[in-house]
CSV table of C-alpha atoms in Angstrom, one decimal:
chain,number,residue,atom,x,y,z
A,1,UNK,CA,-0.9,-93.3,8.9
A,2,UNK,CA,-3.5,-94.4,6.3
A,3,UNK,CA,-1.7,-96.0,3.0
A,4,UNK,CA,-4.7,-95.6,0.4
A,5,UNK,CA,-2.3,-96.9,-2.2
A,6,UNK,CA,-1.7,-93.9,-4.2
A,7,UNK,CA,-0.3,-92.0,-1.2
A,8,UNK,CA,-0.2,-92.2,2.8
A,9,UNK,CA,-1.8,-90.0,4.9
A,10,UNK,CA,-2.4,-89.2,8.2
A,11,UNK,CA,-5.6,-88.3,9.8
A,12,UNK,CA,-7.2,-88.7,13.0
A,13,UNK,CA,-10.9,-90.1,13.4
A,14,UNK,CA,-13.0,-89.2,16.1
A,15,UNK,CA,-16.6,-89.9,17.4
A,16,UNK,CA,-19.0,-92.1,17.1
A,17,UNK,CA,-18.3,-94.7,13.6
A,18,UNK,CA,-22.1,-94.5,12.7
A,19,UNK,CA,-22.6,-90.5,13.0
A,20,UNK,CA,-22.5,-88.1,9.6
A,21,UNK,CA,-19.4,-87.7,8.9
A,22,UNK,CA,-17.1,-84.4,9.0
A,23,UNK,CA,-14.2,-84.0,7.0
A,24,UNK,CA,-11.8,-80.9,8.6
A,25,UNK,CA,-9.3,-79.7,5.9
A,26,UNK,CA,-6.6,-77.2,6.4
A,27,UNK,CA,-4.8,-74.7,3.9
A,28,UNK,CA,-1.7,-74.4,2.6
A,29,UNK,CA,1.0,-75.1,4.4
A,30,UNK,CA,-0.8,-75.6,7.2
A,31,UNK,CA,-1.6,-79.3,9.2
A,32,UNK,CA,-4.7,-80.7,10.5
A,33,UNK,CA,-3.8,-79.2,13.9
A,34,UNK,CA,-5.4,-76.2,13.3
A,35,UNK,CA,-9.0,-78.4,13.7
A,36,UNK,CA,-8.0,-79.5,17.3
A,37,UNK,CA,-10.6,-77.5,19.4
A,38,UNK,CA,-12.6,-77.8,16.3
A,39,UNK,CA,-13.0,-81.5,16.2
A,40,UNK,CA,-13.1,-82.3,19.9
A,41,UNK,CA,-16.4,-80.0,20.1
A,42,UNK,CA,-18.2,-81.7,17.1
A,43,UNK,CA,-17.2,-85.1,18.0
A,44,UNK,CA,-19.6,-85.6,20.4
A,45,UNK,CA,-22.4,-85.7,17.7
A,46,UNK,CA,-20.2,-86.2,14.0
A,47,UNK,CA,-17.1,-88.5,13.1
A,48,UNK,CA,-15.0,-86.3,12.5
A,49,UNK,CA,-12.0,-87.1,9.9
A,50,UNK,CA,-9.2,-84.7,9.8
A,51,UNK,CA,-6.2,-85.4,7.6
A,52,UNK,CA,-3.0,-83.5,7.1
A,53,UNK,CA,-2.8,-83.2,3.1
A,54,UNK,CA,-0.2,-84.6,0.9
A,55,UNK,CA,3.3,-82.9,1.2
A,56,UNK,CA,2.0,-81.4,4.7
A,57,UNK,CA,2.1,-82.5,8.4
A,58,UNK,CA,2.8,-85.6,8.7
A,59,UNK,CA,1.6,-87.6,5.9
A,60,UNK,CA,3.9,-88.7,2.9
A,61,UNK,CA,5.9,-85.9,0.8
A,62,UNK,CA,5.3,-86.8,-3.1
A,63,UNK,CA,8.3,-85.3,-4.9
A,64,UNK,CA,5.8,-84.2,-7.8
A,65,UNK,CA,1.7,-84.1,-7.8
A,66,UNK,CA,1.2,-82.0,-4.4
A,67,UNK,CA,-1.9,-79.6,-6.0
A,68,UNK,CA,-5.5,-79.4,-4.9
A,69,UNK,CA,-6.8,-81.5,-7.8
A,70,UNK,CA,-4.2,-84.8,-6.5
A,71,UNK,CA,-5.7,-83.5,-2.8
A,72,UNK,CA,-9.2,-84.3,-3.9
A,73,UNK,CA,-8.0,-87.8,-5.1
A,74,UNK,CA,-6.4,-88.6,-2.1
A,75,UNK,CA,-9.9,-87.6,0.1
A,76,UNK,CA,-11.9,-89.1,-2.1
A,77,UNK,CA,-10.1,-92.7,-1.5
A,78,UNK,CA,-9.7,-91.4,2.1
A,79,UNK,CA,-13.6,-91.4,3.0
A,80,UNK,CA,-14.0,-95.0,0.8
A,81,UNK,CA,-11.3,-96.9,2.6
A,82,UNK,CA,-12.7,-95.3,6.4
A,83,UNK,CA,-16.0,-95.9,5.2
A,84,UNK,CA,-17.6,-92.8,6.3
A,85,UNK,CA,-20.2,-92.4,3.4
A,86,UNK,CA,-20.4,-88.9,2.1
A,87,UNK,CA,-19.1,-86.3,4.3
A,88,UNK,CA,-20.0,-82.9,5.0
A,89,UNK,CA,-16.7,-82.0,3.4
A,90,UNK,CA,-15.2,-78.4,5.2
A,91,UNK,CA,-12.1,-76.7,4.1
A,92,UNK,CA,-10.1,-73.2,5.0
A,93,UNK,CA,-7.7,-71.3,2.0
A,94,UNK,CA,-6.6,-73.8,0.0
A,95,UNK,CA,-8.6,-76.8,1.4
A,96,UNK,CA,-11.9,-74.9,0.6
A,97,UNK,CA,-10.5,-75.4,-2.6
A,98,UNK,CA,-9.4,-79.3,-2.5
A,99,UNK,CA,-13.1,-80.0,-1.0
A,100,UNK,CA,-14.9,-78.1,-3.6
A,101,UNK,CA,-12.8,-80.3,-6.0
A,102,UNK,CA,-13.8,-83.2,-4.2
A,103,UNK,CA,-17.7,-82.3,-4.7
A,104,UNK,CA,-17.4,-81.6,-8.2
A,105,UNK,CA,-15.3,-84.7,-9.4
A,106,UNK,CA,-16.2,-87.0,-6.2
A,107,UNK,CA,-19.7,-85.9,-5.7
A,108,UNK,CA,-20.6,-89.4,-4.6
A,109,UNK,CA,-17.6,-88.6,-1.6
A,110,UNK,CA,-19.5,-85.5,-0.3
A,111,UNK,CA,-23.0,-84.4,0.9
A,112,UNK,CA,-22.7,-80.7,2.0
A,113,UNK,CA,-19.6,-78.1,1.3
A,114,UNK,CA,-18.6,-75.5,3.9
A,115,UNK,CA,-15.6,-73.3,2.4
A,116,UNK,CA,-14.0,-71.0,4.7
A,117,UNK,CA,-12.4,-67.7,2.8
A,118,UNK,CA,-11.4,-70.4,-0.2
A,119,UNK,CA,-8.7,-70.1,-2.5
A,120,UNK,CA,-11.0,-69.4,-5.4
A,121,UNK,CA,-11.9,-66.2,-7.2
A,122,UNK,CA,-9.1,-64.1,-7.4
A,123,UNK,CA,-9.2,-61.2,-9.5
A,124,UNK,CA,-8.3,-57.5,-10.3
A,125,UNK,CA,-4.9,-56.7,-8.1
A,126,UNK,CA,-4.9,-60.2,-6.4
A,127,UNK,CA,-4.6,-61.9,-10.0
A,128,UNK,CA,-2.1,-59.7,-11.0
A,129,UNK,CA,-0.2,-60.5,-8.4
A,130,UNK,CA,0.2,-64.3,-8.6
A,131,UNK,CA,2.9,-64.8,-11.0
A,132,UNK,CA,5.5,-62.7,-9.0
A,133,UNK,CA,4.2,-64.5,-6.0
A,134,UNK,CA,4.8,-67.4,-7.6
A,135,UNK,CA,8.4,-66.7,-8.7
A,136,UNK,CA,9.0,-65.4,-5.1
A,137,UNK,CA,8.0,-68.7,-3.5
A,138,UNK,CA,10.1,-71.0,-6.5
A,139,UNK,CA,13.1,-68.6,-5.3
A,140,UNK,CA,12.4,-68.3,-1.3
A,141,UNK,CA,10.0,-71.5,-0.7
A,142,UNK,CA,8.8,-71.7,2.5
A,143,UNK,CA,10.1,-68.2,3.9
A,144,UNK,CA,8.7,-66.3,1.5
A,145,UNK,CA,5.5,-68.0,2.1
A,146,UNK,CA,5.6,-67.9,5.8
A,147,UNK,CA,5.9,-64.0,5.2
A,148,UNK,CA,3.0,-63.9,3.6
A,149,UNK,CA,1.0,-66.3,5.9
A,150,UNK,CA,2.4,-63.8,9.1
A,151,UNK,CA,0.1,-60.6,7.6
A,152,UNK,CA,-2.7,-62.8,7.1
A,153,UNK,CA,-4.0,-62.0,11.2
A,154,UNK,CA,-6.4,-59.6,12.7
A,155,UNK,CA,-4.8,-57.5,15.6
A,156,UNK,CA,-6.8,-58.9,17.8
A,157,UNK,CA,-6.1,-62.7,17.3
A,158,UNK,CA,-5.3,-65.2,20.0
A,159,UNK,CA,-1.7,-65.0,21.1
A,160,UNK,CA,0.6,-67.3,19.4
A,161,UNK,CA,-1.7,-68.0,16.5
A,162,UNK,CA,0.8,-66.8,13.7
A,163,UNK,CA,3.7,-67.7,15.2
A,164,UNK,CA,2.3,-71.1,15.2
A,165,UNK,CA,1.1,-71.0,11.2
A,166,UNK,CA,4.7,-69.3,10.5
A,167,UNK,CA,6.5,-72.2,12.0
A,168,UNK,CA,4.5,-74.4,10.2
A,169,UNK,CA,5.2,-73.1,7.0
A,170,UNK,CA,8.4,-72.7,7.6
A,171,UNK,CA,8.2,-76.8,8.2
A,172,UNK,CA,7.0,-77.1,4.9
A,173,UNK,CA,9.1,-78.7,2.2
A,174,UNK,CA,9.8,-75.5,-0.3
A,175,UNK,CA,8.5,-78.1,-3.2
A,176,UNK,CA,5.5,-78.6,-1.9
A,177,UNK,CA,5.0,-74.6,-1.2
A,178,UNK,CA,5.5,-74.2,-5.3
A,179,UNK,CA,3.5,-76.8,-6.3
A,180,UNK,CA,0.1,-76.0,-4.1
A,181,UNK,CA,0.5,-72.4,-5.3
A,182,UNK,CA,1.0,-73.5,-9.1
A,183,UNK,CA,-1.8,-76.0,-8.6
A,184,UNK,CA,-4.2,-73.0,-6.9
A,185,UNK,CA,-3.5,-70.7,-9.7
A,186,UNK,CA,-1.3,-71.2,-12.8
A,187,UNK,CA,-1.6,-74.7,-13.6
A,188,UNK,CA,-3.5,-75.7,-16.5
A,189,UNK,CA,-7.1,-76.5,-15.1
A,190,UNK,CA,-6.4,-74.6,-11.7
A,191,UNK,CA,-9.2,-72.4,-10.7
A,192,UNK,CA,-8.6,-70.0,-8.5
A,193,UNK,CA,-8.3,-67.5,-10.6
A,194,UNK,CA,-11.9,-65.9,-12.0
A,195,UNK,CA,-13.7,-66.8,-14.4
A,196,UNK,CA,-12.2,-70.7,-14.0
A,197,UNK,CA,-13.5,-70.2,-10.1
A,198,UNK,CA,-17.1,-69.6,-11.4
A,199,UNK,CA,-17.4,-72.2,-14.2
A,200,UNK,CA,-16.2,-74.9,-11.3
A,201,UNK,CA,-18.2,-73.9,-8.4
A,202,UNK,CA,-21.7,-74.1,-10.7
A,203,UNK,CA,-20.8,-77.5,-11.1
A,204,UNK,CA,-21.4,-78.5,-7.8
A,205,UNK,CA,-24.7,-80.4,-7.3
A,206,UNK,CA,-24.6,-80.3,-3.1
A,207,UNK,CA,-26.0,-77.3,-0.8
A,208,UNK,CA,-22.9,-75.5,-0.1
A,209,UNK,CA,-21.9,-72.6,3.0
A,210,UNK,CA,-19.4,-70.1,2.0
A,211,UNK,CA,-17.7,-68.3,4.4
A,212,UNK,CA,-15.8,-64.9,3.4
A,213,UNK,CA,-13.4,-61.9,4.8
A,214,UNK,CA,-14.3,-60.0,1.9
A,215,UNK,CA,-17.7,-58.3,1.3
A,216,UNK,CA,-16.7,-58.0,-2.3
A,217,UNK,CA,-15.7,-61.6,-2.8
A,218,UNK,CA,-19.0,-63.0,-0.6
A,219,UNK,CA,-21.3,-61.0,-3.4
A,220,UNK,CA,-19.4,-62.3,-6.0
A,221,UNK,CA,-19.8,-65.5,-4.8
A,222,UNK,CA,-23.5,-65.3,-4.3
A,223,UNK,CA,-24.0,-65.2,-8.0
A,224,UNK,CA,-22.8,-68.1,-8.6
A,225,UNK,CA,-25.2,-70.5,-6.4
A,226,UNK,CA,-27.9,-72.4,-7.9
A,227,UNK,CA,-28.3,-75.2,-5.4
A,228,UNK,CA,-31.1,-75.0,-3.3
A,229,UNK,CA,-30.4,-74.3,0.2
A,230,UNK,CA,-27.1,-73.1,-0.4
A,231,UNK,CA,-25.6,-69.8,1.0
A,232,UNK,CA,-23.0,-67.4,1.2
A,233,UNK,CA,-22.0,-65.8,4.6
A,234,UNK,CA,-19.6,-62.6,5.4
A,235,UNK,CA,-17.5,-62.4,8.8
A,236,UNK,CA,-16.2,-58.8,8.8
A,237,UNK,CA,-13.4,-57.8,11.3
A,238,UNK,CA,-11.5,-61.2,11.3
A,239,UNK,CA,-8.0,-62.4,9.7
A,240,UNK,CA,-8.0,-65.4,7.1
A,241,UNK,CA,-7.6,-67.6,9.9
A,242,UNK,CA,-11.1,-67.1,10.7
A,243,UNK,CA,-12.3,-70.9,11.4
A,244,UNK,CA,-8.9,-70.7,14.4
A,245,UNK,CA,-9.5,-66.8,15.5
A,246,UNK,CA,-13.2,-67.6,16.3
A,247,UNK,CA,-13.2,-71.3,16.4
A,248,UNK,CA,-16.7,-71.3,18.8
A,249,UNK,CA,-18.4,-69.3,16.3
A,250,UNK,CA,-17.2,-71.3,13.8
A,251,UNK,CA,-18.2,-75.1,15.3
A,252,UNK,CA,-21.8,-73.0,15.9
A,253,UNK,CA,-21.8,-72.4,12.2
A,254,UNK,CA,-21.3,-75.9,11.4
A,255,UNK,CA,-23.5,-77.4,14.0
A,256,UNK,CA,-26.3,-75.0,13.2
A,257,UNK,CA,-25.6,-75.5,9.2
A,258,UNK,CA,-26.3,-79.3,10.0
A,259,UNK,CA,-29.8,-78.3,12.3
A,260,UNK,CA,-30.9,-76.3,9.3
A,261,UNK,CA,-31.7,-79.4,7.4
A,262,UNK,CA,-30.3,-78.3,4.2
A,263,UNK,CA,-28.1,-80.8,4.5
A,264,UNK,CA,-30.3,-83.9,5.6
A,265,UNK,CA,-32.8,-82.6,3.2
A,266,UNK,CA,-29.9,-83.2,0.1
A,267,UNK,CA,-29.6,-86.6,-1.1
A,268,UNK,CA,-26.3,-88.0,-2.6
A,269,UNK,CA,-26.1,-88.1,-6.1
A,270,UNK,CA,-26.9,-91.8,-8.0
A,271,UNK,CA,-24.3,-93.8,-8.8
């Protein structure tokens, strides 16, 4: 457990101290457990720092404050106090959003993005949908999210995947279940709801990967780069769970994002 004064976390550090740094982060109500095969394989050539969130896993449970935006504090003092220099900052759901907050308000904290299906741009029937999702999840907490969570699959992914993610949900304090979902979408200042998703993510200033589920969501997406280097991908045929349903693909993507040079090519921003 790492107390960074404002909240206690725990994360696990692997590799070698003096390598680039990788920061795993998972979704909502999920834990860092989910980066396991994940951060063995990159270890052998990152440090790789992967935290269970506020109100998750098993760092501290703040009564109040457990959003994306507090999230993106907490990392922020997370990489100062491990001393890891920026981070090529990944994140899946909802942690694509916290580490897209992190480069926008941290950009010091972070050299590269990679966002796996974020929690940003919803729109159309999705949008509609949030406030009686919302009131579900303030009347049901964590089973009503872990219903949800249990459809979010392919067919074809590795056995006991969602039971695993639907037991950890249902681990998750019903609070905290509210308050990440407010924080995603209905909070003043959240973004994840279009246009608020695009007026945030042009204010990043590092190359960023994208990875979506959704053709229509990665052409969206695309519009909104401007940062040399950067791109937008599409994995068809997968659930959300994408980084966990192909995790070798996935530690290719982020090994081969790295070899581009994008990343080295990128300088963090003056302080």
């Amino acid at each position: 457990m790492t107390d960074l004064g404002r909240i206690r976390l725990f994360c696990t550090d692997l590799g070698p101290v003096g390598a680039p740094a990788v920061l795993l982060v998972h979704g909502w109500g999920g834990d860092g457990r989910e980066w396991s095969a994940h951060a063995d394989a990159l270890s052998a050539r990152f440090r790789v720092i992967v935290p269970d969130l506020r109100g998750h896993g098993r760092s501290q449970v703040p009564e109040s404050g457990n959003t994306p935006v507090e999230m993106a504090h907490d990392l922020a003092v997370l990489v100062d106090v491990l001393n890891t220099g920026p981070v090529i900052a990944v994140g899946h759901s909802m942690g694509g959003q916290v580490v897209n907050l992190l480069a926008v308000r941290h950009p010091d904290a972070v050299r590269s993005v990679v966002a796996l299906d974020p929690a940003h741009g919803a729109h159309g029937a999705e949008a509609k949908e949030i406030p009686a999702r919302l009131a579900e999840y303030q009347a049901r907490g964590a089973r009503a999210a872990a219903d949800f969570v249990a459809g979010a699959f392919a067919p074809d992914a590795p056995a006991g995947l969602r039971t695993a993610h639907v037991r950890t949900m249902l681990g998750t304090p019903n609070h905290v279940v509210t308050q990440a979902y407010a924080g995603m979408y209905t909070e003043a200042g959240a973004v994840g709801v279009r246009p608020r998703s695009e007026e945030y993510l042009r204010r990043r200033t590092q190359p960023t990967l994208t990875v979506w589920t959704s053709a229509e969501a990665a052409a969206w997406e695309r519009g909104t780069l401007h940062v040399p280097g950067s791109r937008v991908d599409h994995w068809s045929a997968t659930g959300h769970y994408l980084h966990e349903e192909h995790p070798g693909r996935t530690v290719r993507l982020l090994n081969d994002w790295y070899d581009s040079g994008v990343i080295a090519d990128s300088a963090p921003p003056e302080r």
